[in-house]
Short mmCIF file of C-alpha atoms in Angstrom, two decimals:
data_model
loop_
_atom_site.label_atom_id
_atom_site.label_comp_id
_atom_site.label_asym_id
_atom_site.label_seq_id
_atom_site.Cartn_x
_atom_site.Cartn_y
_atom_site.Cartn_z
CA UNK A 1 0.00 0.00 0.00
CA UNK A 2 1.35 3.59 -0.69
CA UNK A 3 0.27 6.45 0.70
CA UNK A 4 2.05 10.05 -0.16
CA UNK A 5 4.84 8.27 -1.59
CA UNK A 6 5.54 6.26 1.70
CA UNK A 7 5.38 2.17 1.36
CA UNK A 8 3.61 0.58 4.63
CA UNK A 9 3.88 -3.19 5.88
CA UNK A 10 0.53 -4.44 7.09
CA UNK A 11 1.11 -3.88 10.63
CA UNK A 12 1.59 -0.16 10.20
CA UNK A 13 -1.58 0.03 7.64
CA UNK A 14 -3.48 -1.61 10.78
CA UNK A 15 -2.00 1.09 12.94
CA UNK A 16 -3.32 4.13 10.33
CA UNK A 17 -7.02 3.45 10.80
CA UNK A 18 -7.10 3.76 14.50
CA UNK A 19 -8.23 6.43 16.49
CA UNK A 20 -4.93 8.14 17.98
CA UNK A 21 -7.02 9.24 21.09
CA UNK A 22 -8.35 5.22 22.11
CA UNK A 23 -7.09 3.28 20.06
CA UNK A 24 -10.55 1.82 18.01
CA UNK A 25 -11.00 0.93 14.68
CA UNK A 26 -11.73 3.61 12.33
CA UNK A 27 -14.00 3.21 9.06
CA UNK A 28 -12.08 3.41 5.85
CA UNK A 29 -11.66 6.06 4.79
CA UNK A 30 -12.73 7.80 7.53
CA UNK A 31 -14.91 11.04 7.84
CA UNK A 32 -11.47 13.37 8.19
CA UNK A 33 -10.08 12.79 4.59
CA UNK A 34 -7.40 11.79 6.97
CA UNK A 35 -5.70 8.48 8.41
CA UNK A 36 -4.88 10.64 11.79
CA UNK A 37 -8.70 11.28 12.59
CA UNK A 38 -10.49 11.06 16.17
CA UNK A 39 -13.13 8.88 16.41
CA UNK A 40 -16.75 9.93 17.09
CA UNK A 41 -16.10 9.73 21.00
CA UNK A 42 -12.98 11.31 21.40
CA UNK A 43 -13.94 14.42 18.90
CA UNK A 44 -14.95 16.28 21.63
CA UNK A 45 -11.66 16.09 23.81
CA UNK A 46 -8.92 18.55 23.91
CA UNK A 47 -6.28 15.71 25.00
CA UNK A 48 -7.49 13.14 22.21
CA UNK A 49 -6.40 16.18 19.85
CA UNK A 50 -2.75 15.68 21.20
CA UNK A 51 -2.31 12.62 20.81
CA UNK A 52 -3.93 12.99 17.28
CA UNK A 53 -1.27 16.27 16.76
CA UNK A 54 1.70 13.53 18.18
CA UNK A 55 0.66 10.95 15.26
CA UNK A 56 0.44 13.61 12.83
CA UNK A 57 4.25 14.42 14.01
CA UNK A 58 5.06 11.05 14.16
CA UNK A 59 4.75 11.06 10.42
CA UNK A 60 5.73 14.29 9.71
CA UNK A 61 2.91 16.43 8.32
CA UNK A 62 4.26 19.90 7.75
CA UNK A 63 1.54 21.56 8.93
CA UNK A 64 2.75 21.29 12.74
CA UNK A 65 6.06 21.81 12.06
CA UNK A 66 5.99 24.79 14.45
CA UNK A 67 4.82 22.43 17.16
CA UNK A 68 7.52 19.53 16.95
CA UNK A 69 9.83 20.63 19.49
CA UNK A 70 6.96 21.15 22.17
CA UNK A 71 6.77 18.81 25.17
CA UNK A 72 2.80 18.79 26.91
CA UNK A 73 3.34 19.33 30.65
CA UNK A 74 -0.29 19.92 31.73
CA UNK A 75 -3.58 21.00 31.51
CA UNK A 76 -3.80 24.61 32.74
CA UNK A 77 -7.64 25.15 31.84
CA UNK A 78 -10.55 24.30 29.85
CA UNK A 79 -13.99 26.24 28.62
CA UNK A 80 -16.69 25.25 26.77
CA UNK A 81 -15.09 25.01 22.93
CA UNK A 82 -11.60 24.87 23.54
CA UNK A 83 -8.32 24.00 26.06
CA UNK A 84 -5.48 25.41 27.22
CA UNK A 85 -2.41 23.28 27.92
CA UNK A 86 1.41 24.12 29.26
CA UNK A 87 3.92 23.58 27.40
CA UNK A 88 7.56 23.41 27.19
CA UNK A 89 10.28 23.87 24.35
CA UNK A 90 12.41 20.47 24.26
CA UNK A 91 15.63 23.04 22.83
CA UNK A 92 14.71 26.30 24.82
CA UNK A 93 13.03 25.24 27.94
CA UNK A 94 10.87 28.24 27.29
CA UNK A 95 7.25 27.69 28.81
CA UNK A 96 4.37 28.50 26.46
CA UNK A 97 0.56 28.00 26.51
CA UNK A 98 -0.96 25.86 24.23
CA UNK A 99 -4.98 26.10 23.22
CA UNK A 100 -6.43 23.21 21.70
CA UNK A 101 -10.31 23.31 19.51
CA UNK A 102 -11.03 19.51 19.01
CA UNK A 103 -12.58 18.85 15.46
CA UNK A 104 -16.47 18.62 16.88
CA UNK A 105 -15.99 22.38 17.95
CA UNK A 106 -14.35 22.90 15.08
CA UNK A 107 -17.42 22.11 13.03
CA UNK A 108 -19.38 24.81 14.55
CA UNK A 109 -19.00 27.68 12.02
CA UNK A 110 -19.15 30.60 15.15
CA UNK A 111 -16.78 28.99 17.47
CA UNK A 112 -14.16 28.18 14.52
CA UNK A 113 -14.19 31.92 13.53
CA UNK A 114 -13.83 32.97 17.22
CA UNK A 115 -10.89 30.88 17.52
CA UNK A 116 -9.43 31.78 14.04
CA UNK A 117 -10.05 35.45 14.98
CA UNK A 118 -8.58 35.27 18.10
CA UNK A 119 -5.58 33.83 16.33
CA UNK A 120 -5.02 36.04 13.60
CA UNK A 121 -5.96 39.66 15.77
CA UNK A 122 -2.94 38.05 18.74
CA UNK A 123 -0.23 37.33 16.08
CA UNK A 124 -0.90 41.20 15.30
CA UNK A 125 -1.40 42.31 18.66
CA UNK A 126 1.97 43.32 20.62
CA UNK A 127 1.65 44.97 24.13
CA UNK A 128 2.54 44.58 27.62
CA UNK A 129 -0.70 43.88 29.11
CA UNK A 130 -1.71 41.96 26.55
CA UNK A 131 -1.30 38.14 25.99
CA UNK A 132 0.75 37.74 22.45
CA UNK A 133 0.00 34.75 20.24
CA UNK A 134 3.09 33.28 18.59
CA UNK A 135 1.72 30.20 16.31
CA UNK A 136 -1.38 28.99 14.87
CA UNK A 137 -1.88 25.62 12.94
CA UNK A 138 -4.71 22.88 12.54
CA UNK A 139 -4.58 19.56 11.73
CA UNK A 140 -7.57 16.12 11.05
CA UNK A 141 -9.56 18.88 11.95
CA UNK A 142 -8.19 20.16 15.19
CA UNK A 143 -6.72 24.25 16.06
CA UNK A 144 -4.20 24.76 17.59
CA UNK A 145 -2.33 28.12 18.70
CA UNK A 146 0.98 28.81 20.98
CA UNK A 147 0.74 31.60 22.99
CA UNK A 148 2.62 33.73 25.84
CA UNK A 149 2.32 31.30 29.31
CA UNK A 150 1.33 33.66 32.32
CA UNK A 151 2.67 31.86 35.45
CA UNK A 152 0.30 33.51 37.54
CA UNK A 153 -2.77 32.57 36.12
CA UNK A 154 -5.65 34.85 36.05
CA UNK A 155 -6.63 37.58 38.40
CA UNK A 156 -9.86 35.73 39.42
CA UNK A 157 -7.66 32.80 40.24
CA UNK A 158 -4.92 34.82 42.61
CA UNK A 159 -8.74 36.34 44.12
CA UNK A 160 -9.98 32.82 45.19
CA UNK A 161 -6.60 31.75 46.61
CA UNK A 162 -5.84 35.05 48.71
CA UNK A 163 -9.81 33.57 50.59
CA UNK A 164 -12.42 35.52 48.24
CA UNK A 165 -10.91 39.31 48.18
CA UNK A 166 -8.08 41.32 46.97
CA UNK A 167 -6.47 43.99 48.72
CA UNK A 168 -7.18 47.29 47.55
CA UNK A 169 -3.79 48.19 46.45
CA UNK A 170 -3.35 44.90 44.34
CA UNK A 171 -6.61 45.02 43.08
CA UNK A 172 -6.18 48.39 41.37
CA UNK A 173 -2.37 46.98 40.50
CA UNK A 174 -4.50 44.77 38.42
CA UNK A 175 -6.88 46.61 37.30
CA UNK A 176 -4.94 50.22 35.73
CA UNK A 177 -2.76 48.19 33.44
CA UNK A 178 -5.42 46.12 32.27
CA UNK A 179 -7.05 49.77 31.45
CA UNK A 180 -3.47 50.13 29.79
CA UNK A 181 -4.06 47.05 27.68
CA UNK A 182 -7.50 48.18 27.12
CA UNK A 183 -6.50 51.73 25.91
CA UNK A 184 -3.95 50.11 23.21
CA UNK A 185 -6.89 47.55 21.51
CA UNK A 186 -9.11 50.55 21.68
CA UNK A 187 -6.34 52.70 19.48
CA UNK A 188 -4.75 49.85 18.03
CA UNK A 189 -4.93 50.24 14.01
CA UNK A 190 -5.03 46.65 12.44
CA UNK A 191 -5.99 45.79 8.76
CA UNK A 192 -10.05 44.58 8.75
CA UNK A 193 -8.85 41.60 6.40
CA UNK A 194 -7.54 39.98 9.35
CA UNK A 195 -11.43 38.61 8.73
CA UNK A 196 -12.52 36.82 5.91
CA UNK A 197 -15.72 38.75 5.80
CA UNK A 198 -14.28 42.32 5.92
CA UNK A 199 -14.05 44.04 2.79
CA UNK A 200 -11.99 47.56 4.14
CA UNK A 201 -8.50 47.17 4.53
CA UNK A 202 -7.46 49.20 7.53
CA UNK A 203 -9.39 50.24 10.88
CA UNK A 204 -8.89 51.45 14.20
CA UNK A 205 -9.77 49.73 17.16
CA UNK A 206 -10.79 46.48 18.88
CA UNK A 207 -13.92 46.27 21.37
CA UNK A 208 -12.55 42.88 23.85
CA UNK A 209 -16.84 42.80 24.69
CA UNK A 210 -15.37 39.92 27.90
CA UNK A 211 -13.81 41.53 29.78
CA UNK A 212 -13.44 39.99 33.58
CA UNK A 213 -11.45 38.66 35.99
CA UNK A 214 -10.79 34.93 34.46
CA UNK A 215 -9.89 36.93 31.81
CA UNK A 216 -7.53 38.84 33.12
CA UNK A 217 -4.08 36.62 33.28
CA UNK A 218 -0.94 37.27 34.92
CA UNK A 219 2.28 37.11 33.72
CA UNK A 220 5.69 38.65 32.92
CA UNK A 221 9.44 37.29 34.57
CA UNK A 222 7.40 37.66 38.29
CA UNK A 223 4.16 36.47 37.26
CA UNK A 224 2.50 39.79 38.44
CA UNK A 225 2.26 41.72 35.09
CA UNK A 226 -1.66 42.24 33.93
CA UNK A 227 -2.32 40.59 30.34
CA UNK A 228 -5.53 40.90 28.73
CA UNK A 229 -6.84 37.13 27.00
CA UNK A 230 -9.67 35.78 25.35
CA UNK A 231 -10.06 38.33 21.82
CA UNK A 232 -12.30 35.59 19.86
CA UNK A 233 -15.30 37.98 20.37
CA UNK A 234 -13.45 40.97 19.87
CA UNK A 235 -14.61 43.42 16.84
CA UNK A 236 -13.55 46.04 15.16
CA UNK A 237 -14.12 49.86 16.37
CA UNK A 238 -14.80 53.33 14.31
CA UNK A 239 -13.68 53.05 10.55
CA UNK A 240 -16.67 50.94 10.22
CA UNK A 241 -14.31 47.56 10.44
CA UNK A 242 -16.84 44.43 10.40
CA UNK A 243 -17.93 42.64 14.17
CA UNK A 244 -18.20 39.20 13.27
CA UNK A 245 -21.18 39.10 15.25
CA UNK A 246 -24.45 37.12 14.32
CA UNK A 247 -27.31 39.13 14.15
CA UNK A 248 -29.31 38.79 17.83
CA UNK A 249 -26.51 37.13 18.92
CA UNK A 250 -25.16 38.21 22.36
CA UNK A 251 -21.41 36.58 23.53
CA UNK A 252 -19.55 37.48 26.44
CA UNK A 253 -20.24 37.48 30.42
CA UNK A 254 -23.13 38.80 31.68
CA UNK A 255 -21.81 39.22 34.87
CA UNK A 256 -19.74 41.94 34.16
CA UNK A 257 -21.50 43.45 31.31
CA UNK A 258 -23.21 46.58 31.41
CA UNK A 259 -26.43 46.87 29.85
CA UNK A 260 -26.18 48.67 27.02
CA UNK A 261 -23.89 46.00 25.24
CA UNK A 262 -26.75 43.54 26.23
CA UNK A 263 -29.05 45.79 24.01
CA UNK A 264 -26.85 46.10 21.49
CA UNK A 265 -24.33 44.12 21.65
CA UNK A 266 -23.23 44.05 18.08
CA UNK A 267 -22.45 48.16 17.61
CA UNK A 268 -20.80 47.76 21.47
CA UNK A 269 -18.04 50.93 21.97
CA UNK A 270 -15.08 51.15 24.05
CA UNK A 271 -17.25 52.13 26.72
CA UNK A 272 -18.43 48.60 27.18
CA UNK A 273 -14.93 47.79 28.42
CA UNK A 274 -14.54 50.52 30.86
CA UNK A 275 -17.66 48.91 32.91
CA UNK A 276 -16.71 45.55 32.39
CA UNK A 277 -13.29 46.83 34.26
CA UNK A 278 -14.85 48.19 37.06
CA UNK A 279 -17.02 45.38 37.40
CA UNK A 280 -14.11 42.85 37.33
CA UNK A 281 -12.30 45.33 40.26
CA UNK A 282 -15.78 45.30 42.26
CA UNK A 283 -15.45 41.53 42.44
CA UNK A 284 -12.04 41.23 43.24
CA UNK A 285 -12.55 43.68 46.18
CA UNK A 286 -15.53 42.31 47.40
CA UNK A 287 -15.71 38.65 46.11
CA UNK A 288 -18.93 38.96 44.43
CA UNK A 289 -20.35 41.20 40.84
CA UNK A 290 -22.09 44.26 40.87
CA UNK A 291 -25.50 42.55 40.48
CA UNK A 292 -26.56 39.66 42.08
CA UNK A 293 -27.38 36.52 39.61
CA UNK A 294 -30.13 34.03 41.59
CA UNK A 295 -29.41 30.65 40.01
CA UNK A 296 -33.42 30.12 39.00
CA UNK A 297 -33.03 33.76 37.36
CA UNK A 298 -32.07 34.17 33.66
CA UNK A 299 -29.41 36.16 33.95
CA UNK A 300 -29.63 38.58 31.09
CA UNK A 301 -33.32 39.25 32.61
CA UNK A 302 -30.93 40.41 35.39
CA UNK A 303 -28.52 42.43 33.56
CA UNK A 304 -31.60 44.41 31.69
CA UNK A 305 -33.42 45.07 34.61
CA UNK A 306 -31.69 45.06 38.04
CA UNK A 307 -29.02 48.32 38.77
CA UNK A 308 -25.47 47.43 39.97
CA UNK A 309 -25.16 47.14 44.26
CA UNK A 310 -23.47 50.72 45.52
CA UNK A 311 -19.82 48.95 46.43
CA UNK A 312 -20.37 50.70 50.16
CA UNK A 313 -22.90 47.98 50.80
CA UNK A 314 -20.65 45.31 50.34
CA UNK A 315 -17.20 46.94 51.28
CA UNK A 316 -18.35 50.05 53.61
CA UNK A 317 -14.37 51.21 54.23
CA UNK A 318 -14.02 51.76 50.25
CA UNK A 319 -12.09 54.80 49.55
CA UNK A 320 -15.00 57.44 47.80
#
């Protein structure tokens, strides 16, 4: 049998149509146009995609080239469409944060162009209190993208382990430079064609629209430094650049958003992120949001119609 010029012996053939994540017998050919595919059950999984992105390397697809010399450590996080793993650079030693999409997200056309769009705006994006993206590459499937590895995790992270609160002085060490971070995407002038469905070819501005705590990642030689993460529902500001949001459709955290980017969430200004900052300081301060969400309570019927909790209720020794 030959496959891309490469003879196999039975035993090796055998090996091809298995699923790299458990091992079972995959159909031939399978769905993936692909001898490296996942099977139906491990699709989902973030860690099945490594060990389909180690087979792929195993026989030396170009495509992850880039990723080659990178060891898996562990898993630092995972959300609802994608995870984050550290990693570690077999020449360099240098640690790095690797985010995983498994194929089944991948087939969902709004989460694929939230990831792709968070990879192409970070390759462009370079500030200090922002995360930078160094790679991006898919394989069978799965995305993949290398990023900057903050040691200190995020802000809402350093906030549970210090017992629920934050200092005022390290809150608001959080907090300015994030504003920092937040000034540059709001100024930041970036070619629209970063998107495949923008037809101007310069802008100014990005709108993060999540802004919060778990966003909000630490990092930098002490771990301390304030780095914005998370642009995959990011848009385009002034200049009329293109939003990549569906009509009616409303992304983001409604616990720190105010309401006017509920309303309109697709025209959302660089106001939007100026709340969402002070509502991410208000929580680490006090431990909880401005609002209170009841879990039997929709909370966007919260966000429309209940006002934000003075912060003197909840810390009464707050500076005016």
């Amino acid at each position: 049998l030959f496959m891309t010029g490469t003879r196999y012996e039975k035993s090796t053939v055998d090996q091809l149509w298995r699923c790299p994540g458990c091992g079972k017998n995959l159909p031939q050919p399978n769905t993936q146009g692909t001898p490296d595919a996942l099977c139906e059950k491990c699709r989902p999984n973030p860690v099945a995609s490594l060990k389909l992105r180690q087979a792929g390397l195993k026989r030396r697809v170009a495509t992850l080239n880039s990723l080659k010399s990178i060891r898996v450590e562990k898993v630092l996080g995972k959300g609802a469409t994608s995870a984050v793993f550290m990693v570690t650079n077999k020449k360099t030693s240098g640690q790095f944060a690797l985010k995983v999409m498994p194929p089944s997200i991948s087939n969902n056309n709004w989460a694929r162009k939230s990831f792709l769009r968070e990879a192409a705006l970070g390759r462009a994006l370079r500030h200090s209190n922002v995360v930078s993206l160094y790679e991006y590459g898919h394989y069978a499937g799965a995305h993949y993208v290398l990023m900057e590895f903050c040691r200190g995790g995020s802000s809402e992270e350093e906030r549970v382990k210090a017992g629920g609160r934050l200092s005022l002085e390290r809150a608001l060490s959080i907090i300015l430079p994030t504003l920092d971070g937040l000034d540059f995407l709001h100024n930041v002038k970036l070619a629209t064609n970063l998107s495949e469905h923008d037809n101007n070819h310069s802008t100014v501005g990005l709108i993060h629209r999540d802004i919060k705590p778990a966003n909000i990642f630490l990092g930098g030689d002490d771990g301390l430094t304030p780095k914005i993460a998370d642009i995959g529902v990011a848009k385009f500001h002034l200049e009329g650049g293109s939003c990549d949001t569906r009509t009616g459709t409303v992304a983001g955290s409604p616990a720190t958003m105010p309401r006017q980017q509920a309303m309109n969430f697709k025209h959302a200004g660089p106001a939007v992120d100026v709340w969402a900052s002070a509502a991410s300081l208000y929580k680490l301060l006090t431990g909880e949001y401005p609002r209170h969400f009841p879990q039997d309570v929709d909370p966007w019927q919260i966000v429309m119609n209940e006002k934000p909790r003075p912060l003197q209720e909840l810390l009464p020794d707050a500076p005016a």
